[in-house]
Amino acid sequence: MISYCTNVHPAEDVDGIVAQLERYALPVRERLGADRLGVGLWLSAPVARGLADDADARKAFRAELDARGLSVYTLNAFPYGGFHDEVVKHAVYRPEWTNSDRVAYTIDCVTVLSELLADDASYGSISTLPLAWREPWSEHDDRRAAEAFGEVVRAIGDRPIKLAVEPEPGCVLDTVADALDWLSGRVDPEYVGLCLDTCHLAVSFADPAETLAAIAKSDVDIVKVQASAALHVEKPAEARAALAAFAEPRYLHQVRELSGGVVHKADDLPEAWTELPGEGPWRVHFHLPLHQAPAAPLSATTDVLRTVAAGLPGEPHIEVETYTWSVLPDAGDLVGGIAAELEWAQANLAKEGISA
């Protein structure tokens, strides 16, 4: 099942979430002509706690989803809250996996997903942050984070729920290779695996086929794929004006440059002009609509996404995660945009048995 992630919507209470689903998800489903539509829910920590504490509220929320033909296979538990504040930037990486609040939030999401999980789901997935932003971090933090995952695994028990750790540039687990190295031997692979975000993968300049091969050789499974595309510019010096439209103040837009066989790093787009050599291509952590490439001289890394989709083992959850609609230049109609993305995903990514 291909879902779209509702972290694109700003609601942070149950009534607001239902209203957003009515306003956007229902007409998307109708536009696609589908009996059911997969939604990857984002629930802020207060919403998750309220639902986890109230079985009747969970049942009522499930009824609201069913009434609109919406199916839940996955939750996005990366942002804890405030994901649509005027400035998010580094706040999205807090609380860290060393913090008991992160553990409590994730366990609340387990309880909620157990109630909302689609009847035909073989398992439910919960994507989560790659431990923390890279600084500060210590060996003690490593141990505490591993213990925290153990707490969540014990809380999952015999429920068919899996955690999916999502590597992201600039974080403790910056790349897929970092995530494989950290997860192996520290967590129970039956319960904790990988969320492969293809925008993040592209930004790292890792080869997607080689990445899939490395995952296959490890004891870490791909639990979830976030279908996303990064911004690519072959000659940044000639694209400064075009890139300026994407240097917005809400989200962090990490930049990587491949130059001289080395991947150079900048933590945000405005800083890249002074911190990177400017001699090779750039990739920018800015999730672009899958169906709509930006105008030249910019492009999108949908080729990375296609390569990953073609080589995926099994049928992990696929979630279209373009959360940047509100900050895109010339974003256009959101219902039409989400529907077009899902149509593109269905045409380009779906295997037999996977549908929008």
Coordinates of C-alpha atoms in Angstrom, one line a residue:
M1 CA 0.0 0.0 0.0
I2 CA 1.2 3.5 -0.9
S3 CA 0.2 6.1 1.6
Y4 CA 0.6 9.9 1.7
C5 CA 2.0 11.4 4.9
T6 CA -0.3 13.8 6.7
N7 CA 2.6 15.8 8.3
V8 CA 1.9 18.2 5.4
H9 CA -1.2 19.3 7.4
P10 CA -0.7 21.6 10.4
A11 CA -3.4 20.2 12.7
E12 CA -2.3 19.2 16.2
D13 CA -5.5 18.1 17.8
V14 CA -7.9 15.3 16.9
D15 CA -10.7 17.5 15.7
G16 CA -8.3 19.4 13.5
I17 CA -6.8 16.2 12.1
V18 CA -10.3 15.0 11.2
A19 CA -11.1 18.3 9.6
Q20 CA -7.9 18.2 7.5
L21 CA -8.6 14.7 6.4
E22 CA -12.1 15.7 5.4
R23 CA -10.7 18.7 3.5
Y24 CA -7.8 17.0 1.8
A25 CA -7.6 13.2 2.1
L26 CA -11.2 12.5 1.2
P27 CA -11.2 14.6 -2.0
V28 CA -7.8 13.1 -2.9
R29 CA -9.3 9.6 -2.6
E30 CA -12.3 10.6 -4.7
R31 CA -10.1 12.2 -7.3
L32 CA -8.1 9.0 -7.6
G33 CA -11.3 7.0 -7.9
A34 CA -10.1 4.7 -5.1
D35 CA -12.2 2.8 -2.6
R36 CA -9.5 3.2 0.1
L37 CA -6.7 5.6 0.4
G38 CA -3.6 5.0 2.6
V39 CA -2.7 7.8 5.0
G40 CA 0.5 7.9 6.9
L41 CA -0.6 9.7 10.0
W42 CA 1.5 12.3 11.9
L43 CA 0.2 12.8 15.4
S44 CA 1.8 15.3 17.7
A45 CA 2.8 14.1 21.1
P46 CA -0.2 15.6 22.9
V47 CA -2.6 14.0 20.4
A48 CA -0.9 10.6 20.6
R49 CA -1.0 10.8 24.4
G50 CA -4.7 11.7 24.5
L51 CA -5.6 8.9 22.2
A52 CA -3.3 6.4 24.0
D53 CA -5.1 7.2 27.2
D54 CA -8.6 6.9 25.9
A55 CA -9.8 3.7 24.2
D56 CA -13.1 5.2 23.3
A57 CA -11.4 8.1 21.6
R58 CA -9.2 5.7 19.6
K59 CA -12.3 3.8 18.5
A60 CA -14.0 7.1 17.5
F61 CA -11.0 8.2 15.5
R62 CA -10.9 4.8 13.7
A63 CA -14.5 5.3 12.9
E64 CA -13.8 8.7 11.4
L65 CA -11.1 7.2 9.2
D66 CA -13.3 4.3 8.1
A67 CA -16.1 6.6 7.2
R68 CA -13.8 8.4 4.8
G69 CA -12.3 5.3 3.2
L70 CA -8.9 6.0 4.8
S71 CA -6.5 3.2 5.8
V72 CA -3.6 3.4 8.2
Y73 CA -0.5 1.3 7.8
T74 CA 2.1 3.6 9.2
L75 CA 2.7 6.6 11.5
N76 CA 5.3 9.3 11.2
A77 CA 6.7 9.8 14.7
F78 CA 9.7 11.8 13.7
P79 CA 8.4 15.3 14.6
Y80 CA 7.3 15.5 18.2
G81 CA 5.2 18.6 17.7
G82 CA 5.2 22.1 16.3
F83 CA 6.1 20.9 12.8
H84 CA 4.4 23.9 11.2
D85 CA 5.7 26.6 13.5
E86 CA 7.2 29.6 11.8
V87 CA 10.7 28.3 12.5
V88 CA 11.2 24.5 13.0
K89 CA 14.9 24.0 11.9
H90 CA 16.8 21.9 14.6
A91 CA 13.7 21.7 16.9
V92 CA 12.5 18.8 14.8
Y93 CA 15.3 16.6 16.2
R94 CA 14.1 17.1 19.8
P95 CA 13.4 15.3 22.1
E96 CA 16.3 12.9 21.3
W97 CA 16.3 9.2 21.8
T98 CA 18.1 9.7 25.1
N99 CA 15.0 11.5 26.4
S100 CA 12.2 9.7 28.2
D101 CA 9.7 12.0 26.4
R102 CA 10.7 10.4 23.1
V103 CA 10.2 6.9 24.5
A104 CA 6.8 7.8 25.9
Y105 CA 5.7 9.4 22.7
T106 CA 6.8 6.4 20.6
I107 CA 5.0 4.0 23.0
D108 CA 1.8 6.1 22.7
C109 CA 2.1 5.8 18.9
V110 CA 2.4 2.1 19.3
T111 CA -0.9 2.0 21.3
V112 CA -2.7 4.2 18.8
L113 CA -1.5 2.4 15.7
S114 CA -2.5 -0.9 17.2
E115 CA -6.1 0.4 17.2
L116 CA -6.0 2.2 13.8
L117 CA -4.1 -0.5 11.8
A118 CA -5.8 -1.5 8.6
D119 CA -7.5 -4.9 8.7
D120 CA -5.4 -6.2 5.8
A121 CA -2.1 -5.0 7.2
S122 CA 0.6 -7.6 7.9
Y123 CA 2.3 -5.2 10.2
G124 CA 2.3 -1.5 11.2
S125 CA 5.3 0.8 11.0
I126 CA 6.4 3.8 12.9
S127 CA 9.2 5.9 11.5
T128 CA 11.3 7.8 13.9
L129 CA 14.3 10.2 14.1
P130 CA 17.9 9.0 13.7
L131 CA 18.7 9.3 17.4
A132 CA 19.4 13.1 17.5
W133 CA 21.2 15.9 15.7
R134 CA 24.9 15.0 15.6
E135 CA 26.0 17.3 18.4
P136 CA 26.3 16.8 21.3
W137 CA 26.5 13.0 21.3
S138 CA 28.5 10.6 23.4
E139 CA 29.1 6.9 24.1
H140 CA 26.8 7.3 27.1
D141 CA 24.1 8.6 24.8
D142 CA 24.6 5.6 22.5
R143 CA 24.0 3.3 25.5
R144 CA 20.9 5.3 26.6
A145 CA 19.4 5.3 23.2
A146 CA 19.8 1.6 22.8
E147 CA 18.1 1.1 26.2
A148 CA 15.3 3.4 25.0
F149 CA 14.6 1.3 22.0
G150 CA 14.6 -1.7 24.2
E151 CA 11.9 -0.1 26.3
V152 CA 9.7 0.5 23.3
V153 CA 10.3 -3.1 22.1
R154 CA 9.1 -4.4 25.4
A155 CA 6.0 -2.2 25.2
I156 CA 5.2 -3.5 21.7
G157 CA 5.1 -7.0 23.0
D158 CA 3.2 -9.3 20.6
R159 CA 1.6 -6.5 18.6
P160 CA 2.5 -6.5 14.9
I161 CA 4.3 -3.1 15.1
K162 CA 7.8 -2.2 13.9
L163 CA 10.0 0.9 14.4
A164 CA 11.7 2.3 11.4
V165 CA 14.8 4.5 12.0
E166 CA 15.2 7.2 9.4
P167 CA 18.8 8.4 8.7
E168 CA 19.0 12.1 7.8
P169 CA 21.9 14.3 6.8
G170 CA 23.4 16.1 9.8
C171 CA 22.1 13.7 12.4
V172 CA 23.9 11.1 14.5
L173 CA 22.8 8.5 11.9
D174 CA 23.7 10.7 8.9
T175 CA 23.6 8.0 6.3
V176 CA 22.2 4.6 5.7
A177 CA 25.7 3.2 6.4
D178 CA 25.7 4.9 9.7
A179 CA 22.3 3.5 10.6
L180 CA 23.2 -0.1 9.6
D181 CA 26.4 0.2 11.7
W182 CA 24.5 1.5 14.8
L183 CA 21.4 -0.7 14.6
S184 CA 23.3 -4.0 14.1
G185 CA 23.8 -5.6 17.4
R186 CA 22.1 -2.9 19.4
V187 CA 18.4 -3.4 18.7
D188 CA 16.1 -6.4 18.1
P189 CA 15.8 -6.7 14.3
E190 CA 12.4 -8.3 14.6
Y191 CA 11.1 -5.0 15.9
V192 CA 13.4 -2.2 14.8
G193 CA 14.6 -1.6 11.2
L194 CA 15.2 1.1 8.6
C195 CA 13.1 3.8 7.2
L196 CA 14.7 4.5 3.8
D197 CA 13.9 8.2 2.9
T198 CA 15.0 8.5 -0.7
C199 CA 15.5 12.3 -0.5
H200 CA 17.9 11.8 2.3
L201 CA 19.6 8.9 0.4
A202 CA 20.0 11.1 -2.6
V203 CA 21.4 14.1 -0.7
S204 CA 24.1 11.8 0.8
F205 CA 25.3 10.9 -2.8
A206 CA 25.2 7.2 -1.9
D207 CA 24.7 4.9 -4.8
P208 CA 21.1 3.5 -4.4
A209 CA 21.8 0.1 -5.8
E210 CA 24.9 -0.3 -3.6
T211 CA 22.9 0.9 -0.6
L212 CA 20.3 -1.8 -1.2
A213 CA 23.0 -4.4 -1.5
A214 CA 24.5 -3.3 1.8
I215 CA 21.1 -3.5 3.5
A216 CA 20.6 -7.0 2.1
K217 CA 23.9 -8.2 3.6
S218 CA 23.0 -6.8 7.1
D219 CA 20.6 -8.0 9.7
V220 CA 18.5 -4.8 9.3
D221 CA 15.3 -4.8 7.3
I222 CA 13.7 -2.0 5.4
V223 CA 10.5 -1.5 7.3
K224 CA 9.3 1.6 5.5
V225 CA 10.3 3.7 2.5
Q226 CA 9.6 7.4 2.4
A227 CA 9.2 8.2 -1.3
S228 CA 10.7 11.6 -1.8
A229 CA 13.0 13.5 -4.1
A230 CA 15.8 16.0 -3.4
L231 CA 16.7 19.1 -5.2
H232 CA 19.7 18.7 -7.5
V233 CA 21.8 21.3 -9.2
E234 CA 24.7 20.4 -11.5
K235 CA 26.4 23.8 -11.5
P236 CA 25.4 25.7 -8.3
A237 CA 27.3 28.9 -9.3
E238 CA 25.0 29.2 -12.3
A239 CA 21.9 28.6 -10.3
R240 CA 22.1 30.9 -7.4
A241 CA 19.0 32.9 -8.2
A242 CA 17.0 29.7 -8.8
L243 CA 18.2 28.2 -5.5
A244 CA 17.3 31.3 -3.6
A245 CA 13.6 30.5 -3.9
F246 CA 14.1 27.4 -1.9
A247 CA 16.1 29.1 1.0
E248 CA 13.1 29.5 3.2
P249 CA 13.1 30.0 7.0
R250 CA 10.9 27.1 8.4
Y251 CA 12.8 23.9 7.7
L252 CA 16.4 22.9 7.7
H253 CA 17.7 22.3 4.1
Q254 CA 21.0 20.5 4.4
V255 CA 23.3 20.6 1.4
R256 CA 25.9 18.2 0.1
E257 CA 28.4 18.7 -2.7
L258 CA 30.2 16.0 -4.5
S259 CA 33.6 17.4 -5.5
G260 CA 36.9 15.7 -6.0
G261 CA 35.5 12.4 -4.9
V262 CA 34.6 13.9 -1.5
V263 CA 31.1 14.7 -0.1
H264 CA 31.3 18.2 1.4
K265 CA 28.7 19.3 3.9
A266 CA 26.7 22.4 4.9
D267 CA 23.8 22.3 7.4
D268 CA 21.5 24.7 5.6
L269 CA 21.1 26.2 2.2
P270 CA 22.1 29.8 3.0
E271 CA 25.3 28.6 4.6
A272 CA 26.2 26.5 1.6
W273 CA 27.4 29.4 -0.4
T274 CA 30.3 30.1 2.0
E275 CA 30.9 26.6 3.3
L276 CA 31.1 24.5 0.2
P277 CA 33.7 24.6 -2.6
G278 CA 31.1 25.2 -5.3
E279 CA 33.0 23.1 -7.8
G280 CA 30.7 20.0 -8.0
P281 CA 27.0 19.3 -8.0
W282 CA 24.8 20.0 -5.0
R283 CA 21.9 18.1 -3.6
V284 CA 19.6 19.9 -1.2
H285 CA 17.3 18.4 1.5
F286 CA 14.1 19.9 0.1
H287 CA 11.4 17.4 -0.6
L288 CA 10.0 18.1 -4.1
P289 CA 6.7 16.9 -5.5
L290 CA 7.4 13.6 -7.2
H291 CA 5.4 14.3 -10.3
Q292 CA 6.7 17.8 -11.0
A293 CA 10.4 18.5 -11.6
P294 CA 11.6 22.1 -10.9
A295 CA 12.6 24.3 -13.9
A296 CA 16.1 24.2 -15.2
P297 CA 18.9 24.6 -14.1
L298 CA 17.4 22.7 -11.1
S299 CA 16.2 19.1 -11.2
A300 CA 14.9 16.4 -8.9
T301 CA 16.4 13.1 -7.8
T302 CA 13.5 10.9 -8.8
D303 CA 15.9 8.5 -10.5
V304 CA 17.2 7.5 -7.1
L305 CA 13.7 6.8 -5.9
R306 CA 13.0 4.7 -9.0
T307 CA 16.2 2.7 -8.5
V308 CA 15.3 2.0 -4.9
A309 CA 11.7 1.0 -5.7
A310 CA 12.8 -1.4 -8.4
G311 CA 15.2 -3.1 -6.0
L312 CA 13.2 -3.3 -2.9
P313 CA 13.1 -6.7 -1.2
G314 CA 9.6 -7.7 -0.1
E315 CA 6.8 -5.1 0.2
P316 CA 7.8 -2.5 2.9
H317 CA 5.4 0.4 3.5
I318 CA 5.7 3.2 1.0
E319 CA 4.8 6.7 2.2
V320 CA 4.9 9.7 -0.1
E321 CA 6.3 12.4 2.2
T322 CA 6.3 15.8 0.6
Y323 CA 5.8 17.9 3.7
T324 CA 7.1 21.1 2.0
W325 CA 4.0 22.1 0.1
S326 CA 3.5 25.1 2.3
V327 CA 7.0 26.5 1.6
L328 CA 7.3 25.5 -2.1
P329 CA 7.6 28.3 -4.6
D330 CA 4.3 28.3 -6.6
A331 CA 2.9 25.2 -4.8
G332 CA -0.6 25.3 -6.3
D333 CA -3.7 23.3 -5.2
L334 CA -2.8 20.9 -2.5
V335 CA -5.5 18.3 -3.2
G336 CA -4.5 18.2 -6.9
G337 CA -0.8 18.1 -5.9
I338 CA -1.2 15.1 -3.5
A339 CA -3.4 13.3 -6.0
A340 CA -0.9 13.8 -8.8
E341 CA 2.0 12.6 -6.6
L342 CA 0.1 9.4 -5.7
E343 CA -0.7 8.8 -9.4
W344 CA 3.0 9.2 -10.2
A345 CA 3.9 6.9 -7.4
Q346 CA 1.4 4.3 -8.5
A347 CA 2.7 4.4 -12.0
N348 CA 6.4 4.4 -11.2
L349 CA 6.9 2.6 -7.9
A350 CA 4.1 0.1 -7.2
K351 CA 4.7 -3.6 -7.4
E352 CA 2.0 -6.1 -7.8
G353 CA -0.1 -6.1 -4.7
I354 CA 0.8 -2.5 -3.7
S355 CA -1.7 0.2 -4.6
A356 CA -2.5 3.8 -3.7

